[in-house]
Amino acid sequence: PGYGIGGHKGYPTPVHLEALARLGPTPIHRRSFAPVRAAHEARAGMILGATLSSSIGLLQD
């Protein structure tokens, strides 16, 4: 839900790419596809950044 796959069958339309950036990839997305890989890496970086920020905050308390 949210990717509009029913309307474009997974082809990289602007709507699909925006949803990929906003929602991140699902298990059915091909990691070999550059936009999927980039979204996955960006999401992993955001999670890592949030974890580090949380850890630093705990250390400062």
Short mmCIF file of N, CA and C in Angstrom, two decimals:
data_model
loop_
_atom_site.label_atom_id
_atom_site.label_comp_id
_atom_site.label_asym_id
_atom_site.label_seq_id
_atom_site.Cartn_x
_atom_site.Cartn_y
_atom_site.Cartn_z
N PRO A 1 0.82 -1.21 0.00
CA PRO A 1 0.00 0.00 0.00
C PRO A 1 0.87 1.27 0.00
N GLY A 2 0.45 2.24 -0.76
CA GLY A 2 1.15 3.52 -0.75
C GLY A 2 2.11 3.73 -1.91
N TYR A 3 2.43 2.66 -2.64
CA TYR A 3 3.39 2.78 -3.73
C TYR A 3 2.72 2.91 -5.10
N GLY A 4 1.43 2.64 -5.17
CA GLY A 4 0.71 2.73 -6.43
C GLY A 4 1.08 1.66 -7.43
N ILE A 5 1.56 0.52 -6.97
CA ILE A 5 2.04 -0.53 -7.87
C ILE A 5 0.92 -1.02 -8.79
N GLY A 6 -0.31 -1.02 -8.33
CA GLY A 6 -1.41 -1.46 -9.17
C GLY A 6 -1.58 -0.63 -10.43
N GLY A 7 -1.15 0.62 -10.39
CA GLY A 7 -1.31 1.50 -11.53
C GLY A 7 -0.12 1.55 -12.46
N HIS A 8 1.04 1.08 -12.02
CA HIS A 8 2.21 1.17 -12.89
C HIS A 8 3.06 -0.09 -12.89
N LYS A 9 2.63 -1.11 -12.19
CA LYS A 9 3.29 -2.42 -12.20
C LYS A 9 4.75 -2.38 -11.78
N GLY A 10 5.10 -1.44 -10.93
CA GLY A 10 6.46 -1.40 -10.39
C GLY A 10 7.45 -0.58 -11.19
N TYR A 11 7.02 -0.03 -12.33
CA TYR A 11 7.94 0.81 -13.08
C TYR A 11 8.19 2.10 -12.31
N PRO A 12 9.37 2.69 -12.45
CA PRO A 12 9.74 3.85 -11.64
C PRO A 12 9.07 5.16 -12.09
N THR A 13 7.79 5.28 -11.82
CA THR A 13 7.09 6.53 -12.10
C THR A 13 7.44 7.54 -11.02
N PRO A 14 7.24 8.82 -11.26
CA PRO A 14 7.51 9.82 -10.23
C PRO A 14 6.76 9.54 -8.92
N VAL A 15 5.52 9.07 -9.02
CA VAL A 15 4.73 8.76 -7.82
C VAL A 15 5.38 7.61 -7.05
N HIS A 16 5.81 6.58 -7.79
CA HIS A 16 6.45 5.42 -7.14
C HIS A 16 7.77 5.83 -6.49
N LEU A 17 8.56 6.62 -7.18
CA LEU A 17 9.85 7.05 -6.62
C LEU A 17 9.66 7.92 -5.38
N GLU A 18 8.63 8.77 -5.39
CA GLU A 18 8.35 9.60 -4.21
C GLU A 18 7.93 8.73 -3.04
N ALA A 19 7.09 7.73 -3.30
CA ALA A 19 6.67 6.81 -2.23
C ALA A 19 7.85 6.01 -1.71
N LEU A 20 8.73 5.61 -2.59
CA LEU A 20 9.92 4.87 -2.19
C LEU A 20 10.78 5.72 -1.26
N ALA A 21 10.96 6.98 -1.59
CA ALA A 21 11.74 7.88 -0.73
C ALA A 21 11.04 8.12 0.60
N ARG A 22 9.71 8.24 0.57
CA ARG A 22 8.94 8.55 1.78
C ARG A 22 8.75 7.33 2.67
N LEU A 23 8.45 6.18 2.07
CA LEU A 23 8.10 4.99 2.83
C LEU A 23 9.25 3.99 2.97
N GLY A 24 10.25 4.12 2.10
CA GLY A 24 11.34 3.15 2.10
C GLY A 24 10.95 1.92 1.31
N PRO A 25 11.93 1.06 1.03
CA PRO A 25 11.66 -0.13 0.25
C PRO A 25 10.97 -1.22 1.08
N THR A 26 10.24 -2.08 0.39
CA THR A 26 9.61 -3.24 1.01
C THR A 26 10.42 -4.47 0.65
N PRO A 27 10.12 -5.61 1.25
CA PRO A 27 10.84 -6.84 0.88
C PRO A 27 10.69 -7.22 -0.60
N ILE A 28 9.64 -6.74 -1.28
CA ILE A 28 9.48 -7.11 -2.69
C ILE A 28 10.24 -6.18 -3.63
N HIS A 29 10.80 -5.09 -3.14
CA HIS A 29 11.60 -4.20 -3.98
C HIS A 29 12.96 -4.84 -4.26
N ARG A 30 13.42 -4.70 -5.50
CA ARG A 30 14.73 -5.25 -5.89
C ARG A 30 15.84 -4.32 -5.42
N ARG A 31 16.69 -4.81 -4.53
CA ARG A 31 17.79 -4.01 -3.99
C ARG A 31 18.83 -3.67 -5.07
N SER A 32 18.82 -4.41 -6.19
CA SER A 32 19.77 -4.13 -7.26
C SER A 32 19.38 -2.90 -8.08
N PHE A 33 18.14 -2.42 -7.93
CA PHE A 33 17.67 -1.24 -8.64
C PHE A 33 18.18 -0.01 -7.88
N ALA A 34 18.92 0.86 -8.55
CA ALA A 34 19.61 1.97 -7.89
C ALA A 34 18.71 2.83 -6.99
N PRO A 35 17.51 3.24 -7.41
CA PRO A 35 16.68 4.04 -6.50
C PRO A 35 16.26 3.27 -5.24
N VAL A 36 16.06 1.97 -5.37
CA VAL A 36 15.71 1.15 -4.19
C VAL A 36 16.90 1.07 -3.26
N ARG A 37 18.06 0.82 -3.83
CA ARG A 37 19.29 0.74 -3.02
C ARG A 37 19.54 2.06 -2.30
N ALA A 38 19.36 3.17 -3.01
CA ALA A 38 19.57 4.49 -2.41
C ALA A 38 18.57 4.75 -1.28
N ALA A 39 17.30 4.38 -1.49
CA ALA A 39 16.29 4.57 -0.44
C ALA A 39 16.60 3.70 0.77
N HIS A 40 17.05 2.48 0.52
CA HIS A 40 17.41 1.57 1.62
C HIS A 40 18.59 2.14 2.41
N GLU A 41 19.61 2.62 1.71
CA GLU A 41 20.78 3.18 2.38
C GLU A 41 20.43 4.45 3.14
N ALA A 42 19.58 5.29 2.57
CA ALA A 42 19.17 6.53 3.24
C ALA A 42 18.40 6.20 4.51
N ARG A 43 17.51 5.21 4.43
CA ARG A 43 16.71 4.82 5.59
C ARG A 43 17.62 4.23 6.67
N ALA A 44 18.58 3.41 6.27
CA ALA A 44 19.52 2.83 7.23
C ALA A 44 20.34 3.93 7.89
N GLY A 45 20.73 4.94 7.13
CA GLY A 45 21.48 6.07 7.69
C GLY A 45 20.65 6.86 8.67
N MET A 46 19.36 7.04 8.39
CA MET A 46 18.48 7.77 9.30
C MET A 46 18.32 6.99 10.61
N ILE A 47 18.17 5.68 10.50
CA ILE A 47 18.02 4.85 11.70
C ILE A 47 19.31 4.90 12.51
N LEU A 48 20.45 4.78 11.85
CA LEU A 48 21.73 4.84 12.54
C LEU A 48 21.91 6.19 13.21
N GLY A 49 21.58 7.27 12.50
CA GLY A 49 21.70 8.61 13.06
C GLY A 49 20.82 8.79 14.28
N ALA A 50 19.59 8.30 14.23
CA ALA A 50 18.68 8.41 15.37
C ALA A 50 19.19 7.60 16.55
N THR A 51 19.74 6.42 16.26
CA THR A 51 20.28 5.58 17.33
C THR A 51 21.47 6.26 17.98
N LEU A 52 22.37 6.82 17.17
CA LEU A 52 23.54 7.51 17.72
C LEU A 52 23.13 8.73 18.53
N SER A 53 22.17 9.51 18.03
CA SER A 53 21.69 10.68 18.75
C SER A 53 21.10 10.29 20.09
N SER A 54 20.34 9.22 20.10
CA SER A 54 19.74 8.73 21.33
C SER A 54 20.82 8.28 22.30
N SER A 55 21.81 7.57 21.79
CA SER A 55 22.90 7.09 22.65
C SER A 55 23.70 8.24 23.22
N ILE A 56 23.97 9.24 22.42
CA ILE A 56 24.72 10.41 22.89
C ILE A 56 23.92 11.14 23.95
N GLY A 57 22.61 11.26 23.73
CA GLY A 57 21.75 11.90 24.73
C GLY A 57 21.77 11.16 26.05
N LEU A 58 21.80 9.85 26.00
CA LEU A 58 21.86 9.05 27.23
C LEU A 58 23.18 9.26 27.95
N LEU A 59 24.26 9.39 27.18
CA LEU A 59 25.58 9.59 27.78
C LEU A 59 25.69 10.95 28.45
N GLN A 60 24.97 11.94 27.91
CA GLN A 60 25.06 13.29 28.45
C GLN A 60 24.21 13.47 29.70
N ASP A 61 23.26 12.59 29.92
CA ASP A 61 22.38 12.70 31.10
C ASP A 61 23.05 12.29 32.36
#
